Tab-separated table of C-alpha atoms in Angstrom:
chain	number	residue	atom	x	y	z
A	868	MET	CA	204.951	63.127	16.556
A	869	ALA	CA	201.053	63.203	17.334
A	870	GLN	CA	201.575	59.618	19.340
A	871	ASN	CA	204.607	61.646	21.062
A	872	SER	CA	202.202	64.658	22.051
A	873	ARG	CA	199.867	62.305	23.855
A	874	LEU	CA	202.063	60.531	25.859
A	875	ALA	CA	204.166	63.685	26.997
A	876	PRO	CA	201.576	65.041	29.297
A	877	LEU	CA	201.513	61.566	31.227
A	878	LEU	CA	205.096	61.408	30.860
A	879	LEU	CA	205.001	64.624	33.010
A	880	VAL	CA	202.822	63.767	35.358
A	881	LEU	CA	204.811	60.150	36.228
A	882	LEU	CA	208.121	62.203	36.249
A	883	TYR	CA	206.771	64.814	38.612
A	884	LEU	CA	205.245	61.809	41.100
A	885	ALA	CA	208.497	59.878	41.159
A	886	THR	CA	210.342	63.236	42.349
A	887	ALA	CA	207.484	63.671	44.644
A	888	CYS	CA	207.828	60.366	46.316
A	889	LEU	CA	211.622	59.784	46.342
A	890	PRO	CA	211.862	61.137	50.024
A	891	LEU	CA	209.245	58.543	51.205
A	892	VAL	CA	211.060	55.967	49.579
A	893	LEU	CA	214.390	56.997	50.642
A	894	SER	CA	212.764	57.543	54.566
A	895	TRP	CA	211.640	53.792	54.295
A	896	ALA	CA	214.798	52.450	53.170
A	897	SER	CA	216.410	54.623	56.480
A	898	GLY	CA	216.075	51.533	58.143
A	899	MET	CA	214.788	54.229	61.015
A	900	PRO	CA	212.060	52.287	63.857
A	901	PRO	CA	208.812	53.636	62.737
A	902	ARG	CA	207.031	55.305	64.815
A	903	SER	CA	203.222	55.700	65.069
A	904	VAL	CA	200.838	55.696	61.896
A	905	ARG	CA	199.493	59.020	62.753
A	906	ASN	CA	203.256	60.756	63.022
A	907	ASP	CA	204.652	58.811	60.010
A	908	VAL	CA	201.468	60.081	57.899
A	909	ALA	CA	202.398	63.462	59.139
A	910	SER	CA	205.998	63.110	58.396
A	911	GLY	CA	205.078	61.792	54.978
A	912	LEU	CA	203.253	64.787	54.356
A	913	GLY	CA	205.682	67.140	55.278
A	914	LEU	CA	208.335	65.205	52.759
A	915	LEU	CA	205.760	65.191	49.765
A	916	ALA	CA	205.273	69.126	50.347
A	917	PHE	CA	208.454	69.976	50.332
A	918	ALA	CA	209.474	67.743	47.683
A	919	MET	CA	206.594	68.927	45.404
A	920	ILE	CA	207.241	72.592	46.168
A	921	LEU	CA	210.992	71.713	44.764
A	922	ALA	CA	209.724	70.327	41.672
A	923	GLU	CA	207.354	73.281	40.828
A	924	PHE	CA	210.805	75.336	40.141
A	925	VAL	CA	211.463	73.330	37.462
A	926	LEU	CA	207.991	73.184	35.902
A	927	SER	CA	207.794	76.938	36.224
A	928	GLY	CA	210.721	77.402	34.437
A	929	ARG	CA	209.617	77.845	30.820
A	930	PHE	CA	212.265	75.110	29.347
A	931	ARG	CA	211.473	74.122	25.801
A	932	ILE	CA	211.908	70.443	26.572
A	933	ILE	CA	208.406	70.962	28.234
A	934	SER	CA	206.746	73.650	26.797
A	935	SER	CA	207.440	72.441	23.349
A	936	GLY	CA	206.302	68.664	24.242
A	937	VAL	CA	203.605	68.891	27.022
A	938	GLY	CA	201.981	72.561	26.055
A	939	LEU	CA	202.772	75.596	28.278
A	940	ASP	CA	199.301	75.681	29.148
A	941	VAL	CA	199.035	72.218	30.360
A	942	THR	CA	202.323	72.428	32.177
A	943	ILE	CA	201.206	75.745	33.987
A	944	ARG	CA	197.975	74.425	34.488
A	945	PHE	CA	199.474	71.249	36.153
A	946	HIS	CA	202.002	73.595	38.244
A	947	GLN	CA	198.965	74.931	39.979
A	948	LEU	CA	196.943	72.209	40.676
A	949	MET	CA	200.486	70.630	41.844
A	950	ALA	CA	201.184	73.984	44.179
A	951	ARG	CA	197.660	73.713	45.727
A	952	THR	CA	197.965	70.369	46.564
A	953	ALA	CA	201.513	70.599	48.219
A	954	LEU	CA	199.726	73.582	50.153
A	955	ALA	CA	197.244	71.148	51.460
A	956	PHE	CA	199.842	68.773	52.542
A	957	ALA	CA	202.091	71.408	53.991
A	958	LEU	CA	199.095	73.036	56.081
A	959	LEU	CA	198.047	69.295	57.295
A	960	HIS	CA	201.517	68.180	58.361
A	961	PRO	CA	201.888	70.055	61.708
A	962	PHE	CA	198.325	69.109	62.860
A	963	ALA	CA	198.769	65.266	62.094
A	964	TYR	CA	201.573	64.915	64.923
A	965	GLN	CA	200.839	63.502	68.155
A	966	TRP	CA	202.247	65.965	70.059
A	967	LEU	CA	205.259	65.269	72.527
A	968	PRO	CA	207.376	68.199	72.039
A	969	GLY	CA	211.007	68.734	73.729
A	970	PRO	CA	214.550	67.631	73.649
A	971	ALA	CA	214.997	64.100	72.885
A	972	ARG	CA	214.629	61.294	75.893
A	973	PRO	CA	217.506	58.924	77.129
A	974	TRP	CA	214.867	56.174	76.236
A	975	ASP	CA	214.058	57.816	72.624
A	976	PRO	CA	216.922	58.147	70.985
A	977	THR	CA	215.736	57.907	67.944
A	978	ARG	CA	212.810	60.219	68.470
A	979	GLU	CA	210.311	57.820	68.000
A	980	LEU	CA	207.928	59.317	70.456
A	981	THR	CA	209.457	62.986	70.633
A	982	LEU	CA	209.531	65.666	68.592
A	983	SER	CA	212.285	68.512	68.238
A	984	GLY	CA	211.677	71.527	70.339
A	985	ASP	CA	214.575	73.378	68.732
A	986	PHE	CA	213.311	76.900	68.620
A	987	PRO	CA	215.275	77.856	65.412
A	988	ALA	CA	214.437	74.683	63.482
A	989	LEU	CA	210.912	75.088	64.142
A	990	PHE	CA	210.816	78.835	63.909
A	991	THR	CA	211.741	78.334	59.967
A	992	GLY	CA	209.201	75.744	59.617
A	993	ILE	CA	206.667	78.510	60.956
A	994	ALA	CA	207.780	81.023	58.976
A	995	ALA	CA	207.062	78.786	55.899
A	996	PHE	CA	203.909	77.981	56.953
A	997	VAL	CA	202.777	81.424	57.414
A	998	LEU	CA	204.489	82.466	54.086
A	999	LEU	CA	203.652	79.749	51.927
A	1000	PRO	CA	199.547	80.186	51.845
A	1001	ALA	CA	199.812	83.961	51.530
A	1002	PHE	CA	202.439	83.404	48.608
A	1003	VAL	CA	199.743	80.803	46.944
A	1004	ILE	CA	197.188	83.246	47.383
A	1005	VAL	CA	198.815	86.222	45.964
A	1006	SER	CA	199.556	83.920	43.044
A	1007	MET	CA	196.247	83.040	42.363
A	1008	LYS	CA	194.875	86.378	42.417
A	1009	HIS	CA	197.873	88.713	41.014
A	1010	ASP	CA	195.637	89.718	38.371
A	1011	ASP	CA	193.204	90.986	40.483
A	1012	LEU	CA	195.713	92.668	42.813
A	1013	GLY	CA	197.005	94.995	39.673
A	1014	TYR	CA	200.536	94.082	39.517
A	1015	ARG	CA	202.589	94.287	36.461
A	1016	TYR	CA	203.701	91.492	34.841
A	1017	GLY	CA	207.177	91.501	35.224
A	1018	PHE	CA	207.280	92.476	38.839
A	1019	TRP	CA	204.765	89.578	39.897
A	1020	ARG	CA	207.703	87.632	38.064
A	1021	LEU	CA	210.368	88.551	39.861
A	1022	THR	CA	208.778	88.359	43.170
A	1023	HIS	CA	207.398	85.000	42.740
A	1024	GLY	CA	210.619	83.400	41.678
A	1025	LEU	CA	212.592	84.885	44.869
A	1026	GLY	CA	209.779	84.478	46.970
A	1027	ALA	CA	209.580	80.808	46.426
A	1028	LEU	CA	213.144	80.497	46.658
A	1029	LEU	CA	212.907	82.187	49.959
A	1030	ILE	CA	210.409	79.391	51.274
A	1031	ALA	CA	212.569	76.675	49.805
A	1032	GLY	CA	215.310	77.757	52.071
A	1033	LEU	CA	213.246	77.939	55.143
A	1034	LEU	CA	211.802	74.612	54.516
A	1035	LEU	CA	215.516	73.165	53.777
A	1036	HIS	CA	216.537	74.361	56.842
A	1037	HIS	CA	213.736	72.809	59.003
A	1038	THR	CA	213.762	69.879	57.268
A	1039	LEU	CA	217.346	69.017	58.033
A	1040	HIS	CA	217.298	70.239	61.087
A	1041	ALA	CA	213.676	69.428	62.496
A	1042	GLY	CA	213.066	66.337	60.323
A	1043	ARG	CA	213.601	62.747	61.990
A	1044	TYR	CA	213.903	60.817	58.674
A	1045	SER	CA	215.771	63.771	56.987
A	1046	ALA	CA	218.712	63.624	59.207
A	1047	ASP	CA	219.712	60.362	57.467
A	1048	PRO	CA	222.966	61.603	55.424
A	1049	VAL	CA	221.090	59.908	51.991
A	1050	MET	CA	218.272	62.255	52.767
A	1051	VAL	CA	220.327	65.550	53.261
A	1052	GLY	CA	222.051	64.823	50.064
A	1053	MET	CA	218.996	64.210	48.132
A	1054	TRP	CA	217.151	67.666	49.871
A	1055	VAL	CA	220.501	69.537	49.124
A	1056	THR	CA	220.478	68.206	45.409
A	1057	MET	CA	216.976	68.624	44.844
A	1058	THR	CA	217.315	72.431	46.411
A	1059	ALA	CA	220.080	73.308	44.312
A	1060	VAL	CA	218.383	72.152	41.355
A	1061	ALA	CA	215.373	74.397	41.960
A	1062	ALA	CA	217.737	77.281	42.665
A	1063	PHE	CA	219.718	76.426	39.528
A	1064	SER	CA	216.397	76.412	37.456
A	1065	LEU	CA	216.144	80.050	38.671
A	1066	ILE	CA	219.398	80.854	37.623
A	1067	VAL	CA	218.659	79.846	34.192
A	1068	VAL	CA	215.262	81.895	34.130
A	1069	TYR	CA	216.803	85.005	35.532
A	1070	VAL	CA	220.351	84.906	34.298
A	1071	VAL	CA	221.543	82.379	31.617
A	1072	LYS	CA	218.347	83.151	29.645
A	1073	PRO	CA	218.670	86.828	29.542
A	1074	PHE	CA	222.576	86.679	29.140
A	1075	TRP	CA	221.748	84.104	25.934
A	1076	GLN	CA	219.269	86.586	24.757
A	1077	TRP	CA	221.649	89.864	25.293
A	1078	LEU	CA	224.314	87.629	22.845
A	1079	HIS	CA	221.509	87.433	20.167
A	1080	PRO	CA	219.362	90.780	19.639
A	1081	TRP	CA	216.669	91.435	17.523
A	1082	ARG	CA	215.354	94.971	16.153
A	1083	VAL	CA	212.061	95.868	15.440
A	1084	SER	CA	211.991	96.124	11.453
A	1085	ALA	CA	208.319	97.090	10.866
A	1086	ILE	CA	205.477	98.638	13.238
A	1087	GLU	CA	201.915	99.054	11.504
A	1088	GLN	CA	198.586	100.013	13.075
A	1089	LEU	CA	196.228	96.891	11.738
A	1090	SER	CA	193.037	98.258	13.458
A	1091	GLU	CA	191.750	100.544	16.322
A	1092	ARG	CA	193.547	98.445	18.620
A	1093	HIS	CA	195.793	95.847	16.883
A	1094	TRP	CA	199.360	96.336	15.783
A	1095	GLY	CA	201.239	94.519	13.677
A	1096	VAL	CA	205.297	93.976	14.627
A	1097	THR	CA	207.973	92.633	12.772
A	1098	ILE	CA	211.520	91.909	14.178
A	1099	SER	CA	214.939	90.624	12.577
A	1100	PRO	CA	217.676	89.027	13.866
A	1101	VAL	CA	220.888	91.204	14.554
A	1102	GLY	CA	224.254	89.093	13.752
A	1103	HIS	CA	222.601	86.130	14.326
A	1104	PRO	CA	220.312	83.781	11.794
A	1105	GLY	CA	217.357	84.063	14.209
A	1106	VAL	CA	215.530	80.706	15.543
A	1107	ALA	CA	213.847	77.660	14.259
A	1108	PHE	CA	210.108	77.479	14.965
A	1109	SER	CA	206.952	75.720	14.009
A	1110	ALA	CA	203.949	77.704	12.542
A	1111	GLY	CA	201.812	78.090	15.333
A	1112	GLN	CA	204.112	78.479	18.335
A	1113	PHE	CA	204.861	81.704	20.160
A	1114	VAL	CA	207.554	83.760	22.216
A	1115	TRP	CA	207.785	85.962	24.941
A	1116	LEU	CA	208.801	89.166	23.231
A	1117	ASN	CA	210.765	92.109	25.262
A	1118	ILE	CA	210.842	95.322	23.403
A	1119	GLY	CA	213.064	98.281	24.224
A	1120	GLN	CA	214.147	96.805	27.910
A	1121	SER	CA	217.245	95.030	28.914
A	1122	PRO	CA	216.846	91.568	28.904
A	1123	PHE	CA	217.696	90.988	32.487
A	1124	SER	CA	214.634	93.236	32.978
A	1125	VAL	CA	211.821	90.637	33.326
A	1126	ASN	CA	209.456	93.147	30.967
A	1127	GLU	CA	208.307	90.459	28.500
A	1128	ASN	CA	205.011	88.802	27.470
A	1129	PRO	CA	204.017	86.117	25.409
A	1130	PHE	CA	202.666	86.690	21.649
A	1131	SER	CA	201.968	84.151	18.922
A	1132	ILE	CA	204.265	84.116	15.846
A	1133	SER	CA	201.861	85.416	12.803
A	1134	SER	CA	204.706	84.880	9.917
A	1135	ALA	CA	205.399	81.708	8.266
A	1136	PRO	CA	208.783	79.846	9.097
A	1137	ALA	CA	209.219	79.431	5.397
A	1138	ALA	CA	209.117	83.052	4.708
A	1139	GLY	CA	212.606	83.719	6.038
A	1140	PRO	CA	214.280	84.747	9.612
A	1141	ASP	CA	212.409	87.784	10.442
A	1142	LEU	CA	209.314	86.863	13.147
A	1143	GLY	CA	205.855	88.758	12.695
A	1144	PHE	CA	203.160	88.869	15.593
A	1145	VAL	CA	199.578	90.477	15.664
A	1146	ILE	CA	199.290	92.149	19.228
A	1147	LYS	CA	196.029	93.883	20.838
A	1148	GLU	CA	196.346	96.580	23.279
A	1149	LEU	CA	195.231	95.120	26.507
A	1150	GLY	CA	197.548	95.669	28.990
A	1151	ASP	CA	200.755	97.658	30.440
A	1152	PHE	CA	203.086	96.824	27.429
A	1153	THR	CA	201.096	96.577	24.525
A	1154	SER	CA	199.270	99.980	25.472
A	1155	THR	CA	202.708	101.446	24.580
A	1156	LEU	CA	203.014	100.214	21.155
A	1157	GLY	CA	202.167	103.362	19.617
A	1158	THR	CA	205.588	104.461	21.075
A	1159	VAL	CA	207.386	101.848	19.624
A	1160	ARG	CA	209.849	102.918	16.886
A	1161	VAL	CA	211.659	101.018	14.037
A	1162	GLY	CA	215.198	100.039	14.988
A	1163	GLU	CA	214.452	99.501	18.915
A	1164	ARG	CA	216.089	96.454	20.338
A	1165	ALA	CA	214.144	93.363	20.822
A	1166	TYR	CA	214.724	89.999	22.517
A	1167	ILE	CA	212.737	86.955	22.505
A	1168	ASP	CA	212.458	83.773	24.633
A	1169	GLY	CA	211.444	80.959	22.816
A	1170	PRO	CA	209.755	79.482	20.728
A	1171	HIS	CA	207.547	77.400	22.608
A	1172	GLY	CA	204.227	75.893	22.129
A	1173	THR	CA	202.451	72.770	20.907
A	1174	LEU	CA	199.829	74.324	18.317
A	1175	THR	CA	201.613	73.411	15.351
A	1176	VAL	CA	200.401	71.614	12.617
A	1177	ARG	CA	203.824	69.954	11.776
A	1178	ASP	CA	204.108	66.564	10.574
A	1179	ARG	CA	200.227	66.397	11.282
A	1180	SER	CA	198.609	63.688	8.706
A	1181	GLU	CA	194.908	64.670	9.126
A	1182	PRO	CA	193.343	65.259	5.644
A	1183	GLY	CA	192.049	68.683	6.419
A	1184	ILE	CA	192.806	71.340	8.990
A	1185	ALA	CA	190.194	73.479	10.918
A	1186	MET	CA	191.179	76.572	12.397
A	1187	ILE	CA	188.565	78.417	15.033
A	1188	ALA	CA	190.320	81.653	16.379
A	1189	GLY	CA	188.546	84.579	18.484
A	1190	GLY	CA	190.540	88.105	18.417
A	1191	VAL	CA	193.863	88.548	18.463
A	1192	GLY	CA	194.010	84.498	18.398
A	1193	ILE	CA	194.354	84.765	14.708
A	1194	ALA	CA	197.957	85.387	15.223
A	1195	PRO	CA	199.044	81.374	15.104
A	1196	MET	CA	196.149	81.001	12.541
A	1197	LEU	CA	197.680	83.412	10.032
A	1198	SER	CA	201.602	81.612	10.609
A	1199	ILE	CA	199.754	78.138	10.115
A	1200	GLN	CA	198.052	79.221	6.713
A	1201	ARG	CA	200.917	81.094	5.659
A	1202	GLU	CA	203.352	78.311	6.140
A	1203	LEU	CA	200.778	75.898	4.383
A	1204	GLU	CA	200.750	78.016	1.177
A	1205	ARG	CA	204.544	78.562	1.171
A	1206	THR	CA	205.069	74.820	1.450
A	1207	GLY	CA	202.393	73.938	-1.056
A	1208	ASP	CA	200.515	71.839	1.012
A	1209	PRO	CA	197.305	70.301	-0.427
A	1210	ARG	CA	194.826	70.076	2.437
A	1211	ARG	CA	192.033	71.602	2.686
A	1212	THR	CA	191.376	74.496	5.307
A	1213	VAL	CA	188.192	76.464	7.021
A	1214	LEU	CA	188.864	79.074	9.159
A	1215	ILE	CA	186.216	80.517	11.654
A	1216	TYR	CA	187.359	84.040	12.734
A	1217	GLY	CA	185.275	86.046	15.288
A	1218	ASN	CA	185.699	89.439	16.667
A	1219	ARG	CA	183.450	92.112	18.219
A	1220	THR	CA	183.411	94.666	15.294
A	1221	GLU	CA	184.003	94.402	11.422
A	1222	ASN	CA	186.968	96.555	12.161
A	1223	GLN	CA	188.883	94.333	14.222
A	1224	ILE	CA	189.188	92.122	11.551
A	1225	VAL	CA	193.134	92.312	10.407
A	1226	PHE	CA	194.664	91.242	7.297
A	1227	ARG	CA	191.077	91.396	5.570
A	1228	ASP	CA	192.633	91.844	2.122
A	1229	GLU	CA	194.825	88.168	2.353
A	1230	LEU	CA	192.047	86.181	4.138
A	1231	ASP	CA	189.295	87.191	1.553
A	1232	ALA	CA	191.972	86.011	-0.996
A	1233	ARG	CA	192.421	82.725	0.426
A	1234	ALA	CA	188.699	82.435	0.786
A	1235	LEU	CA	188.467	82.603	-3.279
A	1236	ALA	CA	190.899	79.389	-3.279
A	1237	ASP	CA	189.450	75.796	-3.747
A	1238	THR	CA	191.206	74.714	-1.048
A	1239	SER	CA	190.172	77.608	1.681
A	1240	ASP	CA	187.157	78.754	3.418
A	1241	VAL	CA	187.113	81.534	5.481
A	1242	ILE	CA	183.857	82.619	7.896
A	1243	PHE	CA	183.906	85.801	9.737
A	1244	VAL	CA	181.806	86.347	12.892
A	1245	LEU	CA	180.859	89.324	14.641
A	1246	ARG	CA	179.224	90.090	17.739
A	1247	GLU	CA	178.249	93.673	16.816
A	1248	PRO	CA	177.988	94.091	13.322
A	1249	ASP	CA	177.350	97.063	11.651
A	1250	GLU	CA	174.050	97.544	9.297
A	1251	GLY	CA	174.306	95.552	5.749
A	1252	TRP	CA	176.827	93.028	7.554
A	1253	THR	CA	176.106	89.797	5.387
A	1254	GLY	CA	178.411	87.232	7.501
A	1255	GLN	CA	177.701	85.341	10.558
A	1256	VAL	CA	176.597	87.161	13.606
A	1257	GLY	CA	176.954	86.487	17.273
A	1258	LEU	CA	179.542	84.121	18.932
A	1259	ILE	CA	181.650	81.029	17.815
A	1260	ASP	CA	179.679	78.338	19.520
A	1261	ALA	CA	178.554	74.620	18.921
A	1262	GLY	CA	175.729	75.491	16.671
A	1263	LEU	CA	178.083	77.496	14.017
A	1264	VAL	CA	180.613	74.492	14.274
A	1265	ALA	CA	177.935	71.913	13.850
A	1266	GLN	CA	176.659	74.286	10.821
A	1267	THR	CA	180.152	74.428	9.391
A	1268	PHE	CA	181.355	71.119	9.590
A	1269	ASP	CA	180.065	67.704	8.685
A	1270	GLN	CA	180.263	63.865	10.425
A	1271	LYS	CA	183.367	63.020	8.119
A	1272	GLN	CA	185.459	66.320	9.124
A	1273	PHE	CA	184.830	65.524	12.598
A	1274	GLU	CA	185.971	61.978	12.292
A	1275	THR	CA	189.167	62.971	10.370
A	1276	TRP	CA	190.242	66.330	10.350
A	1277	LEU	CA	192.534	68.304	12.848
A	1278	PHE	CA	190.772	71.225	14.651
A	1279	VAL	CA	192.969	74.101	15.546
A	1280	LEU	CA	191.608	76.531	18.642
A	1281	CYS	CA	193.070	80.093	19.792
A	1282	GLY	CA	191.006	82.577	21.714
A	1283	PRO	CA	189.450	83.537	24.391
A	1284	PRO	CA	189.077	80.988	27.020
A	1285	ALA	CA	185.450	80.588	27.555
A	1286	MET	CA	185.114	80.546	23.678
A	1287	MET	CA	187.824	77.563	23.729
A	1288	THR	CA	186.101	75.514	26.451
A	1289	ALA	CA	182.704	75.421	24.707
A	1290	ILE	CA	184.102	74.554	21.159
A	1291	GLU	CA	186.197	71.747	22.949
A	1292	GLU	CA	183.286	70.301	24.513
A	1293	ALA	CA	181.449	70.509	21.646
A	1294	LEU	CA	184.086	69.286	19.433
A	1295	LEU	CA	184.138	65.914	21.856
A	1296	ALA	CA	180.604	65.610	21.550
A	1297	SER	CA	180.717	65.591	17.963
A	1298	GLY	CA	183.265	62.481	17.756
A	1299	VAL	CA	186.290	64.657	17.509
A	1300	SER	CA	189.362	62.722	19.647
A	1301	SER	CA	191.444	64.737	21.963
A	1302	ALA	CA	194.325	63.801	20.136
A	1303	ARG	CA	193.327	65.971	17.137
A	1304	ILE	CA	192.218	68.852	19.305
A	1305	LEU	CA	195.106	71.741	19.268
A	1306	SER	CA	194.636	74.460	21.860
A	1307	GLU	CA	196.796	76.331	23.997
A	1308	ARG	CA	195.981	78.791	26.813
A	1309	PHE	CA	197.910	81.781	27.888
A	1310	ARG	CA	197.612	85.513	28.770
A	1311	TYR	CA	198.850	88.338	26.911
A	1312	ASP	CA	200.025	90.935	29.057
């Protein structure tokens, strides 16, 4: 499984590149007389941009075959990088041409020298040219704009579909190579696949969730801003998941409402079908947890994620959590205990204050075991605190683990992005191979 997890990102990149380059291959195989190098480069940029945009639909669809193999954070970051690359290609595309606009000349039946002057065909391309950079910028800055996640998600999907429709019309009616019947079939098929991915996300998945509801079976306030939520399946056996995975959770809303947020599961798979979560009050949904009542309907999309130690053979497991990042670590530790896994574990758990530590009694009891160590770290400790003080940083990691552990153990990270980046760099510098570092970034709310 570890080998497959290392190959999955490479396979994703290769598949994406193959999809993006398919129009270039088909246009070359069409047999049309070549134009000037500059005009062919311009056409190639447009073909690449449109193919990449269509491939983005699948990347953003939260399909488990991708999220459980590659990791959702890797998929999202790749999606963002390719979207910006496609935008650059699209913006360069019209300016790269050697302009000779107008209708086809009698001496140029294959449009080797002239470009389309058909206004409707050009207008859809111009509209997409204007909308695409605005779409990408809004997507990059949606947090700063203050949009609710559900509203942003819906408009993101519909906006992408609008741009894809404009580009399809422009490509088929203004493109020289895309007039080839094989190319037409390819573009129609790719656009249909992109649209179908939206149908799966916004219709098929919610319908499946509606047929497989859950209910809130327990809710308790764990600290000033942390809540423990448990949901139970209603009329079905639940879902199979691995310790460390997460789901998109929707409580009290229709499954078609897109009001959902990603939360790591804190319960152990071996504990039964109920799913437990540790949720911090941070945004639109989480700030309303105090109003959630036992019995409310809930729906999930998942499980997703690769932050799991299942089938790993390392002799020890180091877990480093910041704040609410403790949730997947609880799931992993609870599963190890229930399955009788003898491996030694070390948990480093950081918070701002002592009252933010959740499941303190359980963690203290685990620290007394011969095979487990728990290290609490506080940024703002009260007087009398005897544990670690400050941030989880490279110095604390070096102080906690020896070189043999760096060379053989598995390291699992979940917490604020800045903490995770710093610890990943420290682990790599200490000799930990990237294959033995598990981390997954995603936003709550």
